mmCIF file of N, CA and C in Angstrom:
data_model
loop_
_atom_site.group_PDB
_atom_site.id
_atom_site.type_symbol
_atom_site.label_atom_id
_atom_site.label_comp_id
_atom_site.label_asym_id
_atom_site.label_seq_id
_atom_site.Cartn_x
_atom_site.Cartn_y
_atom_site.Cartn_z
ATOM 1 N N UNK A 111 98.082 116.620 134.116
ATOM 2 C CA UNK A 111 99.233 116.985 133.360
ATOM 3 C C UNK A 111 100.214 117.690 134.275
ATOM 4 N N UNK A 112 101.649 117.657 133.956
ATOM 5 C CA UNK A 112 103.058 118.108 134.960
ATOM 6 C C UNK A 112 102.877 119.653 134.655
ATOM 7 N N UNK A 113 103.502 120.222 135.540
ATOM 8 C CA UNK A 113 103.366 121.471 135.446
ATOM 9 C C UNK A 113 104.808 122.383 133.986
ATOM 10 N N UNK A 114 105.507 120.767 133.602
ATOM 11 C CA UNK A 114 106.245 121.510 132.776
ATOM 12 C C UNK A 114 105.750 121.020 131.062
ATOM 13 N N UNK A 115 106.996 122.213 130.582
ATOM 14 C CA UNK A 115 106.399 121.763 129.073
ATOM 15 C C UNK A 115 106.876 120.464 128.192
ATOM 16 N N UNK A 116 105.717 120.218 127.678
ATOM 17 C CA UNK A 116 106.367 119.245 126.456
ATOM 18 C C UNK A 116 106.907 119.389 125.632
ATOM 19 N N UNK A 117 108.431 118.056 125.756
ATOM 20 C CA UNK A 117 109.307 118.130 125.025
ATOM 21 C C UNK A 117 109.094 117.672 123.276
ATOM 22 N N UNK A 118 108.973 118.219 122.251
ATOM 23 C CA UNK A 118 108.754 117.445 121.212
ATOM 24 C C UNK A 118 109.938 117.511 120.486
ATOM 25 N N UNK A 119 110.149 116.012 119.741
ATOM 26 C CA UNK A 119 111.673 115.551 119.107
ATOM 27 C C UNK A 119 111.630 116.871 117.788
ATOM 28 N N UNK A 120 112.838 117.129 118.240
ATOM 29 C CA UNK A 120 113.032 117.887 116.337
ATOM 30 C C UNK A 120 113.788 117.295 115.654
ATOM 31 N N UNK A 121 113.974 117.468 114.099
ATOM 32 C CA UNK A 121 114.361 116.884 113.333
ATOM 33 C C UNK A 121 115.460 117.841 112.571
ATOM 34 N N UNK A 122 116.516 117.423 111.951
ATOM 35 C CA UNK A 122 117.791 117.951 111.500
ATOM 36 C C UNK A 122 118.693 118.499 112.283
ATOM 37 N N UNK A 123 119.845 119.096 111.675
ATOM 38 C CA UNK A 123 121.224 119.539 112.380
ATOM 39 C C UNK A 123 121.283 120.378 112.950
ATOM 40 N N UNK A 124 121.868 120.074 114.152
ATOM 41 C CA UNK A 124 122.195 121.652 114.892
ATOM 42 C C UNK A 124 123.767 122.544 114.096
ATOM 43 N N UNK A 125 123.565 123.548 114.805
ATOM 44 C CA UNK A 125 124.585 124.880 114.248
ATOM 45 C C UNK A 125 126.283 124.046 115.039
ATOM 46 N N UNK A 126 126.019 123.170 115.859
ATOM 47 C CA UNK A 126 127.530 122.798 115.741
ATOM 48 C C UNK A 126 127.732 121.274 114.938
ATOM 49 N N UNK A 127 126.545 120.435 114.670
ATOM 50 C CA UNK A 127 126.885 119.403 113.630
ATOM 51 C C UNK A 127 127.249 119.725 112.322
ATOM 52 N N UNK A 128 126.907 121.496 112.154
ATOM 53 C CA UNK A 128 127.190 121.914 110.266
ATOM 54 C C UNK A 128 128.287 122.474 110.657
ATOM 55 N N UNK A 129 128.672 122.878 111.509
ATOM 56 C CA UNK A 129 130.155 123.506 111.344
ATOM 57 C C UNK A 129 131.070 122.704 111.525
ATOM 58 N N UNK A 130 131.335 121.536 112.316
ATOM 59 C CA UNK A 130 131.842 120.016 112.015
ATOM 60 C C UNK A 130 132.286 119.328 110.746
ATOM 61 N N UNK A 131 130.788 119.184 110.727
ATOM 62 C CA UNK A 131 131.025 118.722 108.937
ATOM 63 C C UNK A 131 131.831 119.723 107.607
ATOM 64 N N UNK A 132 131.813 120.648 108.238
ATOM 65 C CA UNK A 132 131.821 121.694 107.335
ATOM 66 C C UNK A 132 133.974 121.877 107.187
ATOM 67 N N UNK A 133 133.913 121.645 108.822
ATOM 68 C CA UNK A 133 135.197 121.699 109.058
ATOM 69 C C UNK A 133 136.434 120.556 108.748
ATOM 70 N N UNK A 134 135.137 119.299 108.864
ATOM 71 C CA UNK A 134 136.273 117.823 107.945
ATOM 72 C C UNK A 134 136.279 118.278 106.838
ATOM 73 N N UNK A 135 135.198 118.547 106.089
ATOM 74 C CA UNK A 135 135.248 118.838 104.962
ATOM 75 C C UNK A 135 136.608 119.680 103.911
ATOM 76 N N UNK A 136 136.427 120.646 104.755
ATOM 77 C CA UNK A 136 137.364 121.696 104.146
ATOM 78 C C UNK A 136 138.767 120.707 104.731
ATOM 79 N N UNK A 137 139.177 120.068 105.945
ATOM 80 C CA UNK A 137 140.369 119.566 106.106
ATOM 81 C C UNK A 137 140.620 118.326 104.634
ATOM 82 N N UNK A 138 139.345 117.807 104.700
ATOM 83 C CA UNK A 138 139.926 116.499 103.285
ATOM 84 C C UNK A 138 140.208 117.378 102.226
ATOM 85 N N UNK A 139 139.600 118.583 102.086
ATOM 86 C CA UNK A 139 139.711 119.409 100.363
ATOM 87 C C UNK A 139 141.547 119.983 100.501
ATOM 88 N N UNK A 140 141.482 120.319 101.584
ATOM 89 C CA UNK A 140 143.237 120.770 101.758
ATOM 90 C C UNK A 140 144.207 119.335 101.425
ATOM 91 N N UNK A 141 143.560 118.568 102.000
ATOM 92 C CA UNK A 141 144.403 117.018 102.075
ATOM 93 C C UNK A 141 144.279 116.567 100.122
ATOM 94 N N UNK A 142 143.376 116.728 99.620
ATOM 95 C CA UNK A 142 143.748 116.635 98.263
ATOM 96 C C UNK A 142 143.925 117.567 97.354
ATOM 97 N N UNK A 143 144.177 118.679 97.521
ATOM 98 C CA UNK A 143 144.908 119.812 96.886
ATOM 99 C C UNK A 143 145.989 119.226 97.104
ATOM 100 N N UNK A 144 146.960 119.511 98.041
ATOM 101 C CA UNK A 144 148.325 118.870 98.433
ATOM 102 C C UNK A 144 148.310 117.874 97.720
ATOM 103 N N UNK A 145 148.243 116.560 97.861
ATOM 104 C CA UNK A 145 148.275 115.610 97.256
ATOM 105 C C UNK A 145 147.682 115.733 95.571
ATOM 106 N N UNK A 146 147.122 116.311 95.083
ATOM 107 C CA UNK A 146 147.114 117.210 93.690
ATOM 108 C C UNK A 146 148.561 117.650 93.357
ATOM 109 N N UNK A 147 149.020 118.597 94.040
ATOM 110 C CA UNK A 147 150.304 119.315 94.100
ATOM 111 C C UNK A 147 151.285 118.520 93.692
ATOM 112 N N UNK A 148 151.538 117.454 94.450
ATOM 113 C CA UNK A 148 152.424 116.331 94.633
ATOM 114 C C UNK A 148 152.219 115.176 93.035
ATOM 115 N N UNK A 149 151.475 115.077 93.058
ATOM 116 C CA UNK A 149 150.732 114.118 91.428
ATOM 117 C C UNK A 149 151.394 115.325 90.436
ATOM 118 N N UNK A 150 150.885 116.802 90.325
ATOM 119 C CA UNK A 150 151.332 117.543 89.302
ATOM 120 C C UNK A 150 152.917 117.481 88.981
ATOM 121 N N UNK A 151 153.905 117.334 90.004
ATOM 122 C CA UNK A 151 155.200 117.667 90.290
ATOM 123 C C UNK A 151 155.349 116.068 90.054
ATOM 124 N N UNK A 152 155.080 115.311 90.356
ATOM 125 C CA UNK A 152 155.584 113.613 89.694
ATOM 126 C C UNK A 152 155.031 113.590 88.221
ATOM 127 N N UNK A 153 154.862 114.158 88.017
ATOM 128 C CA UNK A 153 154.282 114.384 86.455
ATOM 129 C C UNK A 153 155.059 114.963 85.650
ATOM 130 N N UNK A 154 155.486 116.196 85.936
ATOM 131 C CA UNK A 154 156.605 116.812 85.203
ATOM 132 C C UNK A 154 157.541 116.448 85.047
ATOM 133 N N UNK A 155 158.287 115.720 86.565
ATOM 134 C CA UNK A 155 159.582 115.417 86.397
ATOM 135 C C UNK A 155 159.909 113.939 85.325
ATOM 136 N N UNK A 156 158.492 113.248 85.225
ATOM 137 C CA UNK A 156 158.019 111.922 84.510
ATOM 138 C C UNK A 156 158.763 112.513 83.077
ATOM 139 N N UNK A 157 157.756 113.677 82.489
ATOM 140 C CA UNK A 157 157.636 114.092 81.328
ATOM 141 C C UNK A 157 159.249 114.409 80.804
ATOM 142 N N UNK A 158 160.247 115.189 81.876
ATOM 143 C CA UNK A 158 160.983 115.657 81.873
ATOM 144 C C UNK A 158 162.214 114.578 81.678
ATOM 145 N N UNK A 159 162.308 113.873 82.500
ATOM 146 C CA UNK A 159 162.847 112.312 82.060
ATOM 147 C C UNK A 159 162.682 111.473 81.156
ATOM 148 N N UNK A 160 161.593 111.683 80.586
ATOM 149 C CA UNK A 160 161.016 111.255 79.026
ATOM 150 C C UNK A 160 161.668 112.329 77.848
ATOM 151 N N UNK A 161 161.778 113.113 78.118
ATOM 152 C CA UNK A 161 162.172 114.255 77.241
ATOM 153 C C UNK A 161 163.651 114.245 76.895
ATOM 154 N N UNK A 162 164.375 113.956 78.399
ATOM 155 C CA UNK A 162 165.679 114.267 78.157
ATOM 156 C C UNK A 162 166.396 112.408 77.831
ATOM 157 N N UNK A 163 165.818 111.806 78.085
ATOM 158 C CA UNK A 163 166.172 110.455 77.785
ATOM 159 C C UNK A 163 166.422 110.329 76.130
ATOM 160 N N UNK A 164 165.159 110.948 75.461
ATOM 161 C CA UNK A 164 165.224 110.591 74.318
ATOM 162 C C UNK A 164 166.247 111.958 73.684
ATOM 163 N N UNK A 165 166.158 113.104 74.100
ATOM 164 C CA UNK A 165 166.966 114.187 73.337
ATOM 165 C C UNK A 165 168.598 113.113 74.093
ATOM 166 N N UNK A 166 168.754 112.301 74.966
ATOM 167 C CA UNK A 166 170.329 111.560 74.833
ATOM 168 C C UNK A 166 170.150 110.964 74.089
ATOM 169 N N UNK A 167 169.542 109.877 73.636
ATOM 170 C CA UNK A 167 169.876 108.923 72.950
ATOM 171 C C UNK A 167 169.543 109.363 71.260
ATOM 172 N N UNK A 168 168.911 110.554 71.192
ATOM 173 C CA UNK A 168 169.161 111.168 69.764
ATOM 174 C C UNK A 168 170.218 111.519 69.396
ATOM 175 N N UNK A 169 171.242 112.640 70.348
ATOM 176 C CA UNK A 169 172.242 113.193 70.306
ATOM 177 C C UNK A 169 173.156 111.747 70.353
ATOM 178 N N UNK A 170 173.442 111.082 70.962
ATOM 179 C CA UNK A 170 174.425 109.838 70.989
ATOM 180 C C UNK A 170 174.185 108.891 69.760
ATOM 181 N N UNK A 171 173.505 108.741 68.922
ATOM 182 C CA UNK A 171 172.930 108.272 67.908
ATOM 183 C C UNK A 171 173.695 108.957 66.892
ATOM 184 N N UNK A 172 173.533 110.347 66.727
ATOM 185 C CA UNK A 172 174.111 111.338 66.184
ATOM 186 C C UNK A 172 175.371 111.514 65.815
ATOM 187 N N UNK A 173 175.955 111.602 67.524
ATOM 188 C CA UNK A 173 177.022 112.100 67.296
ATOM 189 C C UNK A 173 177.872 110.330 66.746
ATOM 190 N N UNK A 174 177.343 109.179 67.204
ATOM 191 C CA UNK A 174 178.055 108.249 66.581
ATOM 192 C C UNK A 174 178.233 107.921 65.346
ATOM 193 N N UNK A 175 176.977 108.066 64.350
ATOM 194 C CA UNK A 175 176.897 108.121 62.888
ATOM 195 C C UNK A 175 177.933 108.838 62.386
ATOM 196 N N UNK A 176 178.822 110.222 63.033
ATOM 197 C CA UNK A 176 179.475 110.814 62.567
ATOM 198 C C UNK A 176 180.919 110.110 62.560
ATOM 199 N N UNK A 177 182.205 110.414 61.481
ATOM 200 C CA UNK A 177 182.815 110.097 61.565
ATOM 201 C C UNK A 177 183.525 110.385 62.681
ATOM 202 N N UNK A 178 185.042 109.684 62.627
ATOM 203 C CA UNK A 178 185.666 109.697 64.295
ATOM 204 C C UNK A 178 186.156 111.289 64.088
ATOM 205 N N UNK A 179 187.025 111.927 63.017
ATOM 206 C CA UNK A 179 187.262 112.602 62.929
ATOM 207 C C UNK A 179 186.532 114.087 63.182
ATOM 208 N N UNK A 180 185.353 113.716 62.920
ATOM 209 C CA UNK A 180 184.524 115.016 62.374
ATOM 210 C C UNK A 180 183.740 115.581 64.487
ATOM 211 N N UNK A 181 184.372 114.165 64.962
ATOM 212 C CA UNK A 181 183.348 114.774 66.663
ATOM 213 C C UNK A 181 184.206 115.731 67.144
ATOM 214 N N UNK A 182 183.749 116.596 67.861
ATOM 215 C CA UNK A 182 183.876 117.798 68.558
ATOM 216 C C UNK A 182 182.711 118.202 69.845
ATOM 217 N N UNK A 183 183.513 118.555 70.503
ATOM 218 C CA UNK A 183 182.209 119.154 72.146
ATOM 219 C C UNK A 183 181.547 120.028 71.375
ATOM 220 N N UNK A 184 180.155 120.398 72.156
ATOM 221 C CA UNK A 184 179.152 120.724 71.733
ATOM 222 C C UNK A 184 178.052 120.998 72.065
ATOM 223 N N UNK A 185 177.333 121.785 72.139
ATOM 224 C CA UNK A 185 176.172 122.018 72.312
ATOM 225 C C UNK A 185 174.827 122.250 71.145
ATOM 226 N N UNK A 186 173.712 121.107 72.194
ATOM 227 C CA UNK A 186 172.944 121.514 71.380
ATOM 228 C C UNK A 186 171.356 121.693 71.943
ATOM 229 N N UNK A 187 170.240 122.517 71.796
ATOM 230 C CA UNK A 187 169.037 122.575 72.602
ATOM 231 C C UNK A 187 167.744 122.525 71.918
ATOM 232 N N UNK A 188 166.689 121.776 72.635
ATOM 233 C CA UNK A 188 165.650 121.211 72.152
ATOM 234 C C UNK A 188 164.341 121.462 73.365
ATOM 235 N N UNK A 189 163.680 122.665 72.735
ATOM 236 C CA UNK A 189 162.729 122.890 73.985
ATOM 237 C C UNK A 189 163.281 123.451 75.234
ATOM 238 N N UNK A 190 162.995 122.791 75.977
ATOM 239 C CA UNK A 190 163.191 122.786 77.653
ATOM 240 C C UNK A 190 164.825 122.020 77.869
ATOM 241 N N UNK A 191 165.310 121.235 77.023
ATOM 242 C CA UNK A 191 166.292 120.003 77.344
ATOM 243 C C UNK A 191 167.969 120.864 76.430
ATOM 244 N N UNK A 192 168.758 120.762 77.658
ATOM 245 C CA UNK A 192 169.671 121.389 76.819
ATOM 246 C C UNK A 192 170.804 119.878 76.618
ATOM 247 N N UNK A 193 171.225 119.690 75.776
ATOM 248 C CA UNK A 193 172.502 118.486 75.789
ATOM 249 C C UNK A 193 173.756 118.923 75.245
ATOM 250 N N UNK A 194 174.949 119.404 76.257
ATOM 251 C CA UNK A 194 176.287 119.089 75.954
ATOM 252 C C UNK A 194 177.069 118.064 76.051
ATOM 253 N N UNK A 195 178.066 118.162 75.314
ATOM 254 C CA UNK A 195 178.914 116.469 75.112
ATOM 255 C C UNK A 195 180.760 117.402 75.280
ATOM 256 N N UNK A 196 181.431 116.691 75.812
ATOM 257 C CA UNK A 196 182.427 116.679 75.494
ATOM 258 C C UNK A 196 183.174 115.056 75.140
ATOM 259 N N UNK A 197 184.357 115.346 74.497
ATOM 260 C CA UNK A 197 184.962 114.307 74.077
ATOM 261 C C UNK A 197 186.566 114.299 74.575
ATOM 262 N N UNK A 198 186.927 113.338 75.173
ATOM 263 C CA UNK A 198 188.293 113.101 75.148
ATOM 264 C C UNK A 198 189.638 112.878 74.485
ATOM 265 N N UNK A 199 190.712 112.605 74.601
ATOM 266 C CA UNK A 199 191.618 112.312 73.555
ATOM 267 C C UNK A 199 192.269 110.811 74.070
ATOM 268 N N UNK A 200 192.841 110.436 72.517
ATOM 269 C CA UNK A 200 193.577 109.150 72.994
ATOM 270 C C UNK A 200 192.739 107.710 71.373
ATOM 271 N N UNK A 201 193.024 107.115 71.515
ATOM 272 C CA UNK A 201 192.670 105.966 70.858
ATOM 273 C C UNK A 201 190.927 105.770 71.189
ATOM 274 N N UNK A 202 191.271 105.448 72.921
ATOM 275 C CA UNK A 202 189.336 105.167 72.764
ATOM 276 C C UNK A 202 189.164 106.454 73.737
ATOM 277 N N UNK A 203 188.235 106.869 72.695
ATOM 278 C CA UNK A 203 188.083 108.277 73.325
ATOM 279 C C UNK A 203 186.735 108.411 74.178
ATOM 280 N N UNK A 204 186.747 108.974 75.197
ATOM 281 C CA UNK A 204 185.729 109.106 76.227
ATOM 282 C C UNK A 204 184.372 110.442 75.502
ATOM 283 N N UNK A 205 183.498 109.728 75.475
ATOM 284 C CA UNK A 205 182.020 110.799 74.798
ATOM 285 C C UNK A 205 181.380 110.968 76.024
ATOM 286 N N UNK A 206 181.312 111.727 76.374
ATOM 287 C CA UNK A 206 180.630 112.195 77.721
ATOM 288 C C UNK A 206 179.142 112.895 77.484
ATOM 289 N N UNK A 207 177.851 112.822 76.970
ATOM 290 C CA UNK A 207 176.761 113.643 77.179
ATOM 291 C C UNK A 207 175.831 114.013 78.474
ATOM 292 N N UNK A 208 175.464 115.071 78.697
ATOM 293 C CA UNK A 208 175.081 115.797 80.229
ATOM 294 C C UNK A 208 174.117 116.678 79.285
ATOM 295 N N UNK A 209 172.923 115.937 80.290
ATOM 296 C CA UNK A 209 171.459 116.394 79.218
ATOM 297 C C UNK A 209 170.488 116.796 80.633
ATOM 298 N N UNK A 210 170.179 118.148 80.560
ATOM 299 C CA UNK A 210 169.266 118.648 81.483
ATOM 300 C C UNK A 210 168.081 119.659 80.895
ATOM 301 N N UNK A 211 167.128 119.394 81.494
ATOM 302 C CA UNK A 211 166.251 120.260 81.473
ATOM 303 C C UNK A 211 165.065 120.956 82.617
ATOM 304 N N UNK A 212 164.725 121.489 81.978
ATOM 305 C CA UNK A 212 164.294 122.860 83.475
ATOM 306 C C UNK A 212 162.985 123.402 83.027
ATOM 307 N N UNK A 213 161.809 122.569 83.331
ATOM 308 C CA UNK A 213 160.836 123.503 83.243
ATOM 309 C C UNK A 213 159.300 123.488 84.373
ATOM 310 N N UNK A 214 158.972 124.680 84.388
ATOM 311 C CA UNK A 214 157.994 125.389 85.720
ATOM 312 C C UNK A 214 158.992 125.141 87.178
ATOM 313 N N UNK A 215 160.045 125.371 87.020
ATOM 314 C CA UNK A 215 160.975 125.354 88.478
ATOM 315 C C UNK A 215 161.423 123.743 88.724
ATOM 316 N N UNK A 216 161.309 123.108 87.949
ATOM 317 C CA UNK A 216 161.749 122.414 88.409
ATOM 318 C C UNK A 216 163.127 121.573 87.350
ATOM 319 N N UNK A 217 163.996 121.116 87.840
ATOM 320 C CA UNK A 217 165.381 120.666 86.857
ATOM 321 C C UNK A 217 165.691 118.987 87.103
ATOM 322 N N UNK A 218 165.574 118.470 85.937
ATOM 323 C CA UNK A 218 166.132 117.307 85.990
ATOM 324 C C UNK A 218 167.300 117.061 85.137
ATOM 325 N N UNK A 219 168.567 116.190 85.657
ATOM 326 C CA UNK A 219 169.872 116.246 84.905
ATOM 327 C C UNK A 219 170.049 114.819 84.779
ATOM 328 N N UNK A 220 170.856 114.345 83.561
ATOM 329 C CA UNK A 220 171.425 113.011 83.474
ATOM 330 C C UNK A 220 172.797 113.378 82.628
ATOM 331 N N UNK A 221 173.830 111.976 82.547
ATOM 332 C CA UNK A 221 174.884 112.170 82.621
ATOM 333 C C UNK A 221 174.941 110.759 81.473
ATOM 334 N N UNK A 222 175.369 110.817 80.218
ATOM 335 C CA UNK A 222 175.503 109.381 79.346
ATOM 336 C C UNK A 222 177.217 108.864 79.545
ATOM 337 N N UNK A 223 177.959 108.619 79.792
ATOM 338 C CA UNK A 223 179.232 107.912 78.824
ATOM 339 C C UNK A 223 179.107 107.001 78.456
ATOM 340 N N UNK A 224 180.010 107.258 76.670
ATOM 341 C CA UNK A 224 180.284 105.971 75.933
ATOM 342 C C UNK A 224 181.705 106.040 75.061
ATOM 343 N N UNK A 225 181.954 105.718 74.909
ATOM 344 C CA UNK A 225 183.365 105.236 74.149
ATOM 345 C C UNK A 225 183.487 105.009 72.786
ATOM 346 N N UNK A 226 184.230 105.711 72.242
ATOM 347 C CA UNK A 226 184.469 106.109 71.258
ATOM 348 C C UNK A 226 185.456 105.672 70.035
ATOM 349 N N UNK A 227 185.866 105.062 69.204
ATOM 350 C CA UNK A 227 187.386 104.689 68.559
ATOM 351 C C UNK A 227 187.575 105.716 67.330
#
């Protein structure tokens, strides 16, 4: 027999294969938080565009049922979604609605015209 010792195989991870793993690890969990972040915020602004789409086309619905006489600028608010209108003068009169809303920091705005007799 050699005068040195025998080598015998060991089995499992060494202290720098777990801190490796340990370290992708935590990089993919950051990589989908962020990308969490990003899904939450396309979500709102979704909801928010859903919200204010329909508070326009309620208010424009509205204000058209009314007679010609009886329209006037205006404000009016629903939740999170605020919708003002102004109106022009003349024969065909310009209806302008500007419908925004604002919620957890973040603001989405839209702008309707339609025409009026």
């Amino acid at each position: 027999m050699s005068g040195g010792r025998s080598r015998r195989r060991e089995w499992g991870f060494s202290l720098v294969e777990l801190v490796v793993a340990l370290t992708v690890l935590a990089i993919s969990a950051l990589g989908l938080a962020a990308t969490a972040r990003v899904v939450a915020d396309s979500m709102m602004v979704s909801y928010l565009d859903t919200r204010i789409a329909i508070a326009a086309q309620s208010a424009l619905e509205r204000l058209l049922a009314r007679e010609n006489d009886d329209l006037a600028s205006g404000t009016s608010a629903d939740g999170p979604v605020l919708v003002s209108w102004t109106l022009g003068d003349g024969e065909l009169r310009e209806l302008s609605l500007v419908v925004s809303g604002r919620l957890a920091g973040i603001e989405v705005r839209d702008t309707v015209v339609a025409f009026v007799r």
